[in-house]
Short mmCIF file of C-alpha atoms in Angstrom, two decimals:
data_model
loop_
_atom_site.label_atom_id
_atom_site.label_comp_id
_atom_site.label_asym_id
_atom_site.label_seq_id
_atom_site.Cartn_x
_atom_site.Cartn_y
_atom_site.Cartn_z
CA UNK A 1 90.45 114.13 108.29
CA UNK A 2 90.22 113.29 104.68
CA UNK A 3 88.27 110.19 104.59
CA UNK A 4 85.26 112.40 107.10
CA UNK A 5 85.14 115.39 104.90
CA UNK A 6 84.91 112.73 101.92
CA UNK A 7 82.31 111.32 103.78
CA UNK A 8 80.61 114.43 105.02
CA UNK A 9 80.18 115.17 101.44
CA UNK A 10 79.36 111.77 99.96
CA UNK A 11 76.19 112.89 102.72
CA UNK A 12 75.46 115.96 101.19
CA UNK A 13 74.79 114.62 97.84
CA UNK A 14 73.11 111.22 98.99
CA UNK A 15 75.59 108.94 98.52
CA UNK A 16 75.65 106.12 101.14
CA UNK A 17 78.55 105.47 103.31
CA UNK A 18 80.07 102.21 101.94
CA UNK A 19 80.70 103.67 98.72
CA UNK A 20 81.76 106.66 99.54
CA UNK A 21 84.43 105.39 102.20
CA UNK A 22 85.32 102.83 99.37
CA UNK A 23 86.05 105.46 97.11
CA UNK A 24 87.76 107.41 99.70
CA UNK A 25 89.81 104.39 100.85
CA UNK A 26 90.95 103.77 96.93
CA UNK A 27 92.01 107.22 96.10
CA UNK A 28 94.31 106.99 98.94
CA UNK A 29 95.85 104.12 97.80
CA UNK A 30 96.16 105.71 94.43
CA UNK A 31 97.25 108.52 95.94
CA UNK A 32 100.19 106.90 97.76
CA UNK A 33 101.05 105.04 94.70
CA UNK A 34 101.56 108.13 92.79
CA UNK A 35 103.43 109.70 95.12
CA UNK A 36 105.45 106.57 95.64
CA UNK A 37 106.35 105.85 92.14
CA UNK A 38 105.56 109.29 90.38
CA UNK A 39 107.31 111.38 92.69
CA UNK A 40 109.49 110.52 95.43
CA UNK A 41 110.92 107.55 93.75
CA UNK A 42 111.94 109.50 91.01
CA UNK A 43 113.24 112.48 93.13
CA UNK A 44 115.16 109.97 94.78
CA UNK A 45 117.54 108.05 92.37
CA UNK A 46 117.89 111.53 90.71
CA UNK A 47 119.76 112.84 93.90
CA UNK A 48 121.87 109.36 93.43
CA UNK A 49 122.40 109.98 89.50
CA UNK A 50 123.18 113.72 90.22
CA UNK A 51 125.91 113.04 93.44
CA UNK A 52 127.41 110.08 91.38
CA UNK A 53 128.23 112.45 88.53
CA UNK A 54 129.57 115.38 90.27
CA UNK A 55 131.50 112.81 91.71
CA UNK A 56 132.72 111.47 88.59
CA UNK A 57 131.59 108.11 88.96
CA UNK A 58 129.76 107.56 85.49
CA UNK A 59 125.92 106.96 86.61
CA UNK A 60 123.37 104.92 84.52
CA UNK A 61 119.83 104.38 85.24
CA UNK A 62 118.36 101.12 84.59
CA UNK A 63 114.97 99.17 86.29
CA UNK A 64 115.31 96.21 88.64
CA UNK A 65 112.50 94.04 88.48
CA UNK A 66 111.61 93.03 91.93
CA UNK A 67 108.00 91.40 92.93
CA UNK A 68 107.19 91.86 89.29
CA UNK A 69 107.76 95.62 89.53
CA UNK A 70 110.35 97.30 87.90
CA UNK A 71 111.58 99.65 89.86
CA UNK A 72 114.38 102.52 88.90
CA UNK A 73 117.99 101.95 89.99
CA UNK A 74 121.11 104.00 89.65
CA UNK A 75 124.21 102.59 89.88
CA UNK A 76 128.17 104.29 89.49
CA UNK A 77 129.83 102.42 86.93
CA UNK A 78 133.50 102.71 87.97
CA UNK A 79 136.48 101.41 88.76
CA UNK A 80 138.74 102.67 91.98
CA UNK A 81 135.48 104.44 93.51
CA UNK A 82 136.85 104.99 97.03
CA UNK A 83 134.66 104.25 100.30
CA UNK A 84 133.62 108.01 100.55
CA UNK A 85 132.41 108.62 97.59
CA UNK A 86 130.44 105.43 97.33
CA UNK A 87 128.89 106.67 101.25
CA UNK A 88 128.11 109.73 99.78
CA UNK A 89 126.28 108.75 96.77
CA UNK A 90 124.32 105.97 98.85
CA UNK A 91 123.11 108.79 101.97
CA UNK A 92 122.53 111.68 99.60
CA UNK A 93 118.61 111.03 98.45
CA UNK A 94 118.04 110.10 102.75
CA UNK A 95 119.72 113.48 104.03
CA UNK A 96 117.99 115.71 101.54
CA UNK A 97 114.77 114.32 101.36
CA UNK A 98 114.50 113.68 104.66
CA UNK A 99 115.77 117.38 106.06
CA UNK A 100 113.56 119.35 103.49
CA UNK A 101 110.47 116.70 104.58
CA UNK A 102 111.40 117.30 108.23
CA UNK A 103 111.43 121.46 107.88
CA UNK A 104 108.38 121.64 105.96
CA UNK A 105 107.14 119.54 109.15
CA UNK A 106 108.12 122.07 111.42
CA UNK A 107 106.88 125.07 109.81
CA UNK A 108 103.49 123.87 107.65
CA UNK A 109 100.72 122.42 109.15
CA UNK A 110 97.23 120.21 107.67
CA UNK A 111 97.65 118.53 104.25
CA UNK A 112 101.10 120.08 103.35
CA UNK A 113 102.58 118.73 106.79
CA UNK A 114 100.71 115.48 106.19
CA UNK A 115 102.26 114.68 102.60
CA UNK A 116 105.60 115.81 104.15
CA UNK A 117 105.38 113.95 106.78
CA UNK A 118 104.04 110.42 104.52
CA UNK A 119 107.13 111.58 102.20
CA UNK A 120 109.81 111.25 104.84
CA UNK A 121 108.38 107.86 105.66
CA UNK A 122 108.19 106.40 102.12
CA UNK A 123 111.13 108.03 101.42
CA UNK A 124 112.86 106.41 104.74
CA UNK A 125 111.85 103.21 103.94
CA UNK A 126 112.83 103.44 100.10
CA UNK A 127 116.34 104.60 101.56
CA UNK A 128 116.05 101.47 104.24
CA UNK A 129 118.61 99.22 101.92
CA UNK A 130 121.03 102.44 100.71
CA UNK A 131 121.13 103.38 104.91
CA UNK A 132 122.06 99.33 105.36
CA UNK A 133 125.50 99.68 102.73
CA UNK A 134 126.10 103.06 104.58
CA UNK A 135 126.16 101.49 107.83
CA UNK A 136 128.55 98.45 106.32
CA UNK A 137 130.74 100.64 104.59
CA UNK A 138 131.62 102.80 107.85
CA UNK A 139 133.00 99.41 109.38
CA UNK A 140 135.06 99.31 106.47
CA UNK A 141 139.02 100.15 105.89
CA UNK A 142 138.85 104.14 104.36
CA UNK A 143 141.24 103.09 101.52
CA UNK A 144 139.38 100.45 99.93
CA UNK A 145 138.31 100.73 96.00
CA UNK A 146 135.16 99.72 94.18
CA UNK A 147 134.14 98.58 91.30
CA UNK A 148 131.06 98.78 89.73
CA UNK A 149 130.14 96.82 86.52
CA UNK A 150 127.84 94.99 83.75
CA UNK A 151 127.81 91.83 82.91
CA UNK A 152 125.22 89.21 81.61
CA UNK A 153 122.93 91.94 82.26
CA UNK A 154 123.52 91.84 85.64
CA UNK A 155 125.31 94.94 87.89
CA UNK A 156 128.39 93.46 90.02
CA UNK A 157 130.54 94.71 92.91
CA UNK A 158 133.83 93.90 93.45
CA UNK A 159 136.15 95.80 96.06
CA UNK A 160 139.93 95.48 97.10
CA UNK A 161 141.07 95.97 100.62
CA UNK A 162 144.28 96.97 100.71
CA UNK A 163 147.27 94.95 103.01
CA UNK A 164 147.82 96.40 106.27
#
């Protein structure tokens, strides 16, 4: 819908069709971007920083560089974090991102339902890898303890099952 009214005007003041569904084709990738990295990312590891430290689990926000990107990271830099707390921290930015994306589906409709709707995707596919440690740390025992820590730069995991 956006790319023919871009085009119906690109008509109305004479500009031809390549260009204008060039341009049209750009500022949606532009447009995605921003919303990508301006907004939802953002949005996102702020739900992690903001569950981790209710939860007491000392949050810091860094960048990981991946595919020459940096992109924004939070991580709870603990000791003893039990297997709740680190599920809860890791689901939060899906659950409330994706039910406020999902009722604004339901009750909006055109453009609003349309970003909504490309919000809950980006934002389910950003959440793709934090849904993945969810998943593995349901399989786990309840009463094992994490750790979270620096070193060389670098954030490591540890955890400690404890003996049946």
């Amino acid at each position: 819908a956006y790319t023919t009214l871009w085009l119906d005007f690109a008509a109305e003041i004479g500009v031809s069709v390549l260009p204008a569904l060039t341009l049209s084709v750009a500022m949606i990738i532009v447009g995605f971007v921003i919303l990508f990295y301006g907004i939802v990312t953002p949005i996102h590891e702020l739900i992690h920083y903001g569950v981790a430290s209710y939860l007491n689990l000392n949050p810091d926000f860094g960048f990981e560089e991946m595919w020459r990107v940096k992109n924004p990271r939070v991580v709870a830099l603990a000791t003893s974090i039990p297997v709740w707390k680190n599920m809860l921290m890791l689901i939060a930015p899906f659950v409330v991102i994706g039910l406020i994306s999902a009722g604004i589906l339901l009750v909006a409709d055109g453009i609003v339902a349309g970003v909504a709707g490309i919000i809950l995707w980006v934002n389910s596919a950003a959440s793709a890898q934090d849904v993945y440690h969810y998943i593995r740390l349901l399989q786990m025992n309840p009463d094992t303890k994490f750790a979270n820590f620096e070193r060389d730069g670098n954030i490591r995991t540890e955890y400690v099952v404890p003996e049946q």
